[in-house]
């Protein structure tokens, strides 16, 4: 049985990926700080240890480690958001090079914040990475760590993941709750675009990338059709049978975000990102449209 190692596998994305890969017949082992199950192995995400043996001759190692960006933006949390991603990535790179028979493939998470905020021009994997800000700096540091080691015997894939829609985590449960409370109106101008991906398509993409051994490098992980904030919230209201939603003006969002210590850019910046390389290589999305995705998740 082929083995796949997931670092950060106990979270929202990792749990879904473990279930999917196990159903495909893989032995999935999880690197975690607090192991509780037989397939969970202790690591600290910073230093080499006995866990490195798990990487020997593995089919793949998939790194999803990182403190949530939906956190209060205190200086301490900012440092943890960066270090949890950079340290774990550097640690895995060193571990892979220490293996006699390294994993065939290393897939590492990243983010799409690195692309400019734009309403008009879709951002694909070949677009300029010119955006400035804290989240953008996080992505740059994360990707720099991924490419610090050459890992010549391991295929390397970088996933620039956009907003993941699922019922068990991420942004959707909070947005669903706000909509139920009548606060499901447009946020800011409502014109800003949101690139998104259904959780089921995300795990299918990873399956696709594992199976197609000629593919490597950067892939945008999002559905083909970005949606405006206004349309997204209207679709939410329609699916939840809410006849109204109070709009949230930009100044109020910025004030609320400041009081909560959360980065307002998560809501207000336009993420017009498209999955050009996935489409060019023949990946078929199960949920290419936001209506399909939300209908599936809410039914």
mmCIF file of C-alpha atoms in Angstrom:
data_model
loop_
_atom_site.group_PDB
_atom_site.id
_atom_site.type_symbol
_atom_site.label_atom_id
_atom_site.label_comp_id
_atom_site.label_asym_id
_atom_site.label_seq_id
_atom_site.Cartn_x
_atom_site.Cartn_y
_atom_site.Cartn_z
ATOM 1 C CA UNK A 1 0.000 0.000 0.000
ATOM 2 C CA UNK A 2 1.345 3.409 -0.966
ATOM 3 C CA UNK A 3 1.848 5.899 1.864
ATOM 4 C CA UNK A 4 1.038 9.602 1.889
ATOM 5 C CA UNK A 5 2.141 11.882 4.723
ATOM 6 C CA UNK A 6 0.053 14.942 5.602
ATOM 7 C CA UNK A 7 1.581 17.624 7.811
ATOM 8 C CA UNK A 8 -1.152 19.716 9.378
ATOM 9 C CA UNK A 9 -3.602 16.933 8.652
ATOM 10 C CA UNK A 10 -5.801 17.410 11.702
ATOM 11 C CA UNK A 11 -7.394 20.650 10.457
ATOM 12 C CA UNK A 12 -10.348 21.433 8.194
ATOM 13 C CA UNK A 13 -8.533 20.730 4.914
ATOM 14 C CA UNK A 14 -6.352 17.919 6.190
ATOM 15 C CA UNK A 15 -9.237 15.916 7.637
ATOM 16 C CA UNK A 16 -11.134 16.022 4.340
ATOM 17 C CA UNK A 17 -7.996 15.111 2.399
ATOM 18 C CA UNK A 18 -7.217 12.178 4.701
ATOM 19 C CA UNK A 19 -10.732 10.793 4.194
ATOM 20 C CA UNK A 20 -10.484 11.188 0.411
ATOM 21 C CA UNK A 21 -7.029 9.639 0.035
ATOM 22 C CA UNK A 22 -7.865 6.763 2.377
ATOM 23 C CA UNK A 23 -10.918 5.960 0.244
ATOM 24 C CA UNK A 24 -8.589 5.812 -2.780
ATOM 25 C CA UNK A 25 -6.550 3.094 -1.063
ATOM 26 C CA UNK A 26 -3.598 5.067 0.314
ATOM 27 C CA UNK A 27 -2.168 4.634 3.792
ATOM 28 C CA UNK A 28 -2.370 8.162 5.181
ATOM 29 C CA UNK A 29 -0.178 9.154 8.113
ATOM 30 C CA UNK A 30 -0.526 12.504 9.855
ATOM 31 C CA UNK A 31 2.262 14.651 11.299
ATOM 32 C CA UNK A 32 0.819 16.491 14.298
ATOM 33 C CA UNK A 33 1.882 18.098 17.563
ATOM 34 C CA UNK A 34 -0.690 16.075 19.536
ATOM 35 C CA UNK A 35 -1.010 12.523 18.163
ATOM 36 C CA UNK A 36 -4.100 10.611 19.298
ATOM 37 C CA UNK A 37 -4.664 7.929 16.657
ATOM 38 C CA UNK A 38 -2.426 5.079 15.449
ATOM 39 C CA UNK A 39 -1.716 6.837 12.131
ATOM 40 C CA UNK A 40 -0.669 10.100 13.797
ATOM 41 C CA UNK A 41 3.033 10.820 14.378
ATOM 42 C CA UNK A 42 4.383 13.502 16.666
ATOM 43 C CA UNK A 43 6.406 16.358 15.243
ATOM 44 C CA UNK A 44 6.966 19.960 16.271
ATOM 45 C CA UNK A 45 7.121 21.467 12.787
ATOM 46 C CA UNK A 46 10.560 22.895 13.519
ATOM 47 C CA UNK A 47 13.142 20.156 13.993
ATOM 48 C CA UNK A 48 14.038 16.739 12.621
ATOM 49 C CA UNK A 49 13.171 13.677 14.669
ATOM 50 C CA UNK A 50 11.923 10.090 14.421
ATOM 51 C CA UNK A 51 9.082 11.305 12.193
ATOM 52 C CA UNK A 52 11.542 11.695 9.295
ATOM 53 C CA UNK A 53 11.481 7.891 8.868
ATOM 54 C CA UNK A 54 7.845 8.196 7.781
ATOM 55 C CA UNK A 55 8.954 10.047 4.653
ATOM 56 C CA UNK A 56 11.167 7.224 3.386
ATOM 57 C CA UNK A 57 9.820 5.903 0.076
ATOM 58 C CA UNK A 58 6.492 7.703 0.570
ATOM 59 C CA UNK A 59 4.309 8.392 -2.439
ATOM 60 C CA UNK A 60 3.927 12.010 -1.331
ATOM 61 C CA UNK A 61 4.197 14.457 1.530
ATOM 62 C CA UNK A 62 1.544 17.179 1.671
ATOM 63 C CA UNK A 63 2.106 20.201 3.895
ATOM 64 C CA UNK A 64 -1.006 22.087 5.055
ATOM 65 C CA UNK A 65 0.520 23.433 8.267
ATOM 66 C CA UNK A 66 -0.177 27.025 9.281
ATOM 67 C CA UNK A 67 -1.909 29.070 11.953
ATOM 68 C CA UNK A 68 -5.253 30.412 10.725
ATOM 69 C CA UNK A 69 -5.181 33.890 9.187
ATOM 70 C CA UNK A 70 -8.664 34.413 10.643
ATOM 71 C CA UNK A 71 -6.986 35.373 13.907
ATOM 72 C CA UNK A 72 -6.593 38.583 15.851
ATOM 73 C CA UNK A 73 -3.709 40.392 14.183
ATOM 74 C CA UNK A 74 -1.626 40.927 17.296
ATOM 75 C CA UNK A 75 2.139 41.066 16.855
ATOM 76 C CA UNK A 76 2.416 37.650 18.508
ATOM 77 C CA UNK A 77 -0.160 36.099 16.178
ATOM 78 C CA UNK A 78 1.464 37.685 13.134
ATOM 79 C CA UNK A 79 4.758 36.058 14.076
ATOM 80 C CA UNK A 80 3.001 32.703 14.550
ATOM 81 C CA UNK A 81 1.180 32.998 11.217
ATOM 82 C CA UNK A 82 4.547 33.404 9.483
ATOM 83 C CA UNK A 83 6.655 31.003 11.552
ATOM 84 C CA UNK A 84 4.117 28.151 11.528
ATOM 85 C CA UNK A 85 4.263 28.147 7.728
ATOM 86 C CA UNK A 86 7.918 28.938 7.116
ATOM 87 C CA UNK A 87 9.403 26.703 9.826
ATOM 88 C CA UNK A 88 7.349 23.636 8.879
ATOM 89 C CA UNK A 89 8.196 24.069 5.197
ATOM 90 C CA UNK A 90 11.930 24.453 5.846
ATOM 91 C CA UNK A 91 11.811 21.468 8.185
ATOM 92 C CA UNK A 92 10.169 19.255 5.562
ATOM 93 C CA UNK A 93 12.633 20.367 2.897
ATOM 94 C CA UNK A 94 15.530 19.380 5.134
ATOM 95 C CA UNK A 95 13.858 16.075 6.034
ATOM 96 C CA UNK A 96 13.253 15.157 2.395
ATOM 97 C CA UNK A 97 16.915 15.721 1.566
ATOM 98 C CA UNK A 98 17.886 13.539 4.531
ATOM 99 C CA UNK A 99 15.939 10.556 3.139
ATOM 100 C CA UNK A 100 17.688 7.719 1.320
ATOM 101 C CA UNK A 101 14.509 7.182 -0.700
ATOM 102 C CA UNK A 102 12.748 10.563 -0.589
ATOM 103 C CA UNK A 103 9.031 11.033 -1.288
ATOM 104 C CA UNK A 104 8.148 11.059 -4.972
ATOM 105 C CA UNK A 105 6.123 14.254 -4.617
ATOM 106 C CA UNK A 106 6.038 17.218 -2.213
ATOM 107 C CA UNK A 107 2.868 19.305 -2.306
ATOM 108 C CA UNK A 108 2.924 22.493 -0.234
ATOM 109 C CA UNK A 109 0.076 24.884 0.509
ATOM 110 C CA UNK A 110 0.396 28.587 -0.219
ATOM 111 C CA UNK A 111 -2.015 31.481 -0.777
ATOM 112 C CA UNK A 112 -3.350 33.683 -3.557
ATOM 113 C CA UNK A 113 -2.847 36.967 -1.695
ATOM 114 C CA UNK A 114 0.365 37.456 -3.639
ATOM 115 C CA UNK A 115 -1.578 38.564 -6.743
ATOM 116 C CA UNK A 116 -2.663 42.196 -7.251
ATOM 117 C CA UNK A 117 -6.170 43.190 -6.194
ATOM 118 C CA UNK A 118 -8.001 43.705 -9.486
ATOM 119 C CA UNK A 119 -11.538 43.854 -10.839
ATOM 120 C CA UNK A 120 -10.696 43.651 -14.543
ATOM 121 C CA UNK A 121 -7.694 41.402 -15.119
ATOM 122 C CA UNK A 122 -7.854 37.710 -14.162
ATOM 123 C CA UNK A 123 -4.732 36.544 -12.335
ATOM 124 C CA UNK A 124 -3.302 33.211 -13.478
ATOM 125 C CA UNK A 125 -0.104 31.418 -12.486
ATOM 126 C CA UNK A 126 1.933 33.600 -14.855
ATOM 127 C CA UNK A 127 0.629 36.959 -13.585
ATOM 128 C CA UNK A 128 2.902 39.426 -11.743
ATOM 129 C CA UNK A 129 3.171 39.011 -7.978
ATOM 130 C CA UNK A 130 3.270 42.669 -7.021
ATOM 131 C CA UNK A 131 0.771 43.067 -4.181
ATOM 132 C CA UNK A 132 2.055 44.546 -0.895
ATOM 133 C CA UNK A 133 0.827 43.954 2.654
ATOM 134 C CA UNK A 134 1.112 41.561 5.582
ATOM 135 C CA UNK A 135 -0.715 38.615 3.988
ATOM 136 C CA UNK A 136 1.247 39.095 0.785
ATOM 137 C CA UNK A 137 4.515 39.033 2.761
ATOM 138 C CA UNK A 138 3.376 35.807 4.453
ATOM 139 C CA UNK A 139 2.911 34.130 1.071
ATOM 140 C CA UNK A 140 6.296 35.346 -0.201
ATOM 141 C CA UNK A 141 8.105 34.037 2.877
ATOM 142 C CA UNK A 142 6.209 30.737 2.656
ATOM 143 C CA UNK A 143 7.073 30.185 -0.999
ATOM 144 C CA UNK A 144 10.686 31.239 -0.485
ATOM 145 C CA UNK A 145 10.961 28.536 2.197
ATOM 146 C CA UNK A 146 9.496 25.962 -0.211
ATOM 147 C CA UNK A 147 12.142 26.710 -2.829
ATOM 148 C CA UNK A 148 15.052 26.998 -0.369
ATOM 149 C CA UNK A 149 15.896 23.318 -0.925
ATOM 150 C CA UNK A 150 16.331 21.923 -4.428
ATOM 151 C CA UNK A 151 15.093 18.388 -3.504
ATOM 152 C CA UNK A 152 16.296 17.018 -6.870
ATOM 153 C CA UNK A 153 14.629 13.600 -6.526
ATOM 154 C CA UNK A 154 11.210 14.905 -5.493
ATOM 155 C CA UNK A 155 8.566 16.519 -7.698
ATOM 156 C CA UNK A 156 7.445 19.811 -6.127
ATOM 157 C CA UNK A 157 3.988 21.372 -6.411
ATOM 158 C CA UNK A 158 2.827 24.640 -4.860
ATOM 159 C CA UNK A 159 -0.898 25.170 -4.235
ATOM 160 C CA UNK A 160 -2.044 28.804 -4.153
ATOM 161 C CA UNK A 161 -5.275 28.091 -2.331
ATOM 162 C CA UNK A 162 -8.180 30.543 -2.438
ATOM 163 C CA UNK A 163 -11.266 30.629 -0.166
ATOM 164 C CA UNK A 164 -12.284 27.027 0.555
ATOM 165 C CA UNK A 165 -16.015 26.392 0.935
ATOM 166 C CA UNK A 166 -17.006 23.561 3.259
ATOM 167 C CA UNK A 167 -19.439 23.002 6.103
ATOM 168 C CA UNK A 168 -16.895 22.004 8.733
ATOM 169 C CA UNK A 169 -14.511 24.959 8.667
ATOM 170 C CA UNK A 170 -13.197 27.967 6.812
ATOM 171 C CA UNK A 171 -15.299 31.068 6.161
ATOM 172 C CA UNK A 172 -18.608 29.451 5.184
ATOM 173 C CA UNK A 173 -20.053 28.617 8.643
ATOM 174 C CA UNK A 174 -19.522 32.228 9.794
ATOM 175 C CA UNK A 175 -21.023 33.696 6.610
ATOM 176 C CA UNK A 176 -23.963 31.318 6.909
ATOM 177 C CA UNK A 177 -24.582 32.466 10.466
ATOM 178 C CA UNK A 178 -24.389 36.149 9.490
ATOM 179 C CA UNK A 179 -26.891 35.526 6.705
ATOM 180 C CA UNK A 180 -29.315 33.853 9.126
ATOM 181 C CA UNK A 181 -29.060 36.947 11.351
ATOM 182 C CA UNK A 182 -29.995 39.220 8.452
ATOM 183 C CA UNK A 183 -26.444 40.487 7.910
ATOM 184 C CA UNK A 184 -25.979 38.778 4.565
ATOM 185 C CA UNK A 185 -25.853 41.917 2.432
ATOM 186 C CA UNK A 186 -22.956 43.014 0.268
ATOM 187 C CA UNK A 187 -19.716 43.821 2.084
ATOM 188 C CA UNK A 188 -18.109 47.108 1.120
ATOM 189 C CA UNK A 189 -18.880 48.027 -2.483
ATOM 190 C CA UNK A 190 -19.759 44.411 -3.234
ATOM 191 C CA UNK A 191 -17.841 44.734 -6.501
ATOM 192 C CA UNK A 192 -14.699 43.025 -5.210
ATOM 193 C CA UNK A 193 -14.184 39.578 -6.668
ATOM 194 C CA UNK A 194 -13.771 36.418 -4.644
ATOM 195 C CA UNK A 195 -12.028 33.339 -5.963
ATOM 196 C CA UNK A 196 -13.218 30.213 -4.207
ATOM 197 C CA UNK A 197 -13.111 26.414 -4.324
ATOM 198 C CA UNK A 198 -15.491 23.737 -3.084
ATOM 199 C CA UNK A 199 -13.727 21.477 -0.575
ATOM 200 C CA UNK A 200 -14.587 18.408 -2.646
ATOM 201 C CA UNK A 201 -12.922 19.898 -5.721
ATOM 202 C CA UNK A 202 -9.845 20.803 -3.677
ATOM 203 C CA UNK A 203 -9.232 17.192 -2.630
ATOM 204 C CA UNK A 204 -9.997 16.043 -6.190
ATOM 205 C CA UNK A 205 -7.370 18.489 -7.480
ATOM 206 C CA UNK A 206 -4.758 16.991 -5.167
ATOM 207 C CA UNK A 207 -5.734 13.514 -6.399
ATOM 208 C CA UNK A 208 -5.366 14.781 -9.992
ATOM 209 C CA UNK A 209 -1.926 16.279 -9.340
ATOM 210 C CA UNK A 210 -0.697 13.112 -7.642
ATOM 211 C CA UNK A 211 -1.836 10.999 -10.593
ATOM 212 C CA UNK A 212 -0.327 13.238 -13.293
ATOM 213 C CA UNK A 213 3.376 12.848 -12.628
ATOM 214 C CA UNK A 214 4.508 15.296 -15.315
ATOM 215 C CA UNK A 215 2.894 18.238 -13.500
ATOM 216 C CA UNK A 216 4.887 20.417 -11.131
ATOM 217 C CA UNK A 217 5.262 24.037 -10.046
ATOM 218 C CA UNK A 218 2.556 26.553 -9.112
ATOM 219 C CA UNK A 219 -1.175 25.853 -9.408
ATOM 220 C CA UNK A 220 -4.000 28.231 -8.506
ATOM 221 C CA UNK A 221 -6.583 26.338 -6.472
ATOM 222 C CA UNK A 222 -9.926 27.943 -7.256
ATOM 223 C CA UNK A 223 -13.016 27.432 -9.384
ATOM 224 C CA UNK A 224 -12.942 28.835 -12.948
ATOM 225 C CA UNK A 225 -15.500 31.554 -12.199
ATOM 226 C CA UNK A 226 -14.641 34.200 -9.576
ATOM 227 C CA UNK A 227 -17.761 35.836 -8.171
ATOM 228 C CA UNK A 228 -18.430 39.350 -6.900
ATOM 229 C CA UNK A 229 -19.039 39.734 -3.195
ATOM 230 C CA UNK A 230 -22.516 41.077 -3.998
ATOM 231 C CA UNK A 231 -23.422 37.986 -6.036
ATOM 232 C CA UNK A 232 -21.917 35.607 -3.487
ATOM 233 C CA UNK A 233 -23.941 37.082 -0.623
ATOM 234 C CA UNK A 234 -27.105 37.187 -2.767
ATOM 235 C CA UNK A 235 -26.625 33.512 -3.624
ATOM 236 C CA UNK A 236 -26.145 32.722 0.064
ATOM 237 C CA UNK A 237 -29.420 34.488 0.909
ATOM 238 C CA UNK A 238 -31.253 32.693 -1.885
ATOM 239 C CA UNK A 239 -30.007 29.257 -0.804
ATOM 240 C CA UNK A 240 -30.893 29.961 2.836
ATOM 241 C CA UNK A 241 -34.284 31.484 1.944
ATOM 242 C CA UNK A 242 -33.447 34.827 3.537
ATOM 243 C CA UNK A 243 -35.439 37.638 1.886
ATOM 244 C CA UNK A 244 -33.063 40.419 2.945
ATOM 245 C CA UNK A 245 -29.497 41.120 4.013
ATOM 246 C CA UNK A 246 -28.267 44.343 5.560
ATOM 247 C CA UNK A 247 -25.276 45.742 3.612
ATOM 248 C CA UNK A 248 -22.050 46.342 5.531
ATOM 249 C CA UNK A 249 -20.336 49.549 4.335
ATOM 250 C CA UNK A 250 -16.561 49.638 3.991
ATOM 251 C CA UNK A 251 -15.967 52.056 6.869
ATOM 252 C CA UNK A 252 -17.968 49.820 9.218
ATOM 253 C CA UNK A 253 -16.087 46.706 8.104
ATOM 254 C CA UNK A 254 -12.750 48.435 8.659
ATOM 255 C CA UNK A 255 -13.833 49.650 12.089
ATOM 256 C CA UNK A 256 -15.161 46.243 13.081
ATOM 257 C CA UNK A 257 -12.052 44.521 11.775
ATOM 258 C CA UNK A 258 -9.831 46.908 13.725
ATOM 259 C CA UNK A 259 -11.779 46.294 16.932
ATOM 260 C CA UNK A 260 -11.690 42.533 16.358
ATOM 261 C CA UNK A 261 -8.030 42.615 15.354
ATOM 262 C CA UNK A 262 -8.780 40.975 11.997
ATOM 263 C CA UNK A 263 -7.382 42.060 8.608
ATOM 264 C CA UNK A 264 -10.167 43.777 6.595
ATOM 265 C CA UNK A 265 -8.277 42.934 3.388
ATOM 266 C CA UNK A 266 -9.615 39.386 3.694
ATOM 267 C CA UNK A 267 -13.021 40.820 2.745
ATOM 268 C CA UNK A 268 -12.334 44.026 0.834
ATOM 269 C CA UNK A 269 -9.515 43.160 -1.577
ATOM 270 C CA UNK A 270 -10.540 41.788 -4.950
ATOM 271 C CA UNK A 271 -9.158 38.291 -5.616
ATOM 272 C CA UNK A 272 -9.705 37.758 -9.334
ATOM 273 C CA UNK A 273 -7.745 34.508 -9.562
ATOM 274 C CA UNK A 274 -8.265 31.765 -12.162
ATOM 275 C CA UNK A 275 -6.943 28.156 -12.385
ATOM 276 C CA UNK A 276 -5.346 28.389 -15.842
ATOM 277 C CA UNK A 277 -2.871 25.525 -15.401
ATOM 278 C CA UNK A 278 -5.503 23.125 -14.051
ATOM 279 C CA UNK A 279 -7.824 23.892 -16.967
ATOM 280 C CA UNK A 280 -5.010 23.666 -19.524
ATOM 281 C CA UNK A 281 -4.084 20.226 -18.178
ATOM 282 C CA UNK A 282 -7.624 18.871 -18.335
ATOM 283 C CA UNK A 283 -8.936 19.011 -14.776
ATOM 284 C CA UNK A 284 -12.742 18.830 -14.692
ATOM 285 C CA UNK A 285 -14.386 20.785 -11.877
ATOM 286 C CA UNK A 286 -17.425 19.228 -10.232
ATOM 287 C CA UNK A 287 -18.518 22.639 -8.916
ATOM 288 C CA UNK A 288 -17.410 25.335 -11.400
ATOM 289 C CA UNK A 289 -20.240 27.743 -10.494
ATOM 290 C CA UNK A 290 -21.016 29.253 -7.087
ATOM 291 C CA UNK A 291 -24.702 28.298 -7.315
ATOM 292 C CA UNK A 292 -23.806 24.621 -7.740
ATOM 293 C CA UNK A 293 -21.335 24.717 -4.877
ATOM 294 C CA UNK A 294 -23.620 26.384 -2.333
ATOM 295 C CA UNK A 295 -26.610 24.253 -3.340
ATOM 296 C CA UNK A 296 -24.551 21.141 -2.636
ATOM 297 C CA UNK A 297 -23.260 22.455 0.685
ATOM 298 C CA UNK A 298 -26.627 23.702 1.966
ATOM 299 C CA UNK A 299 -28.764 20.720 0.882
#
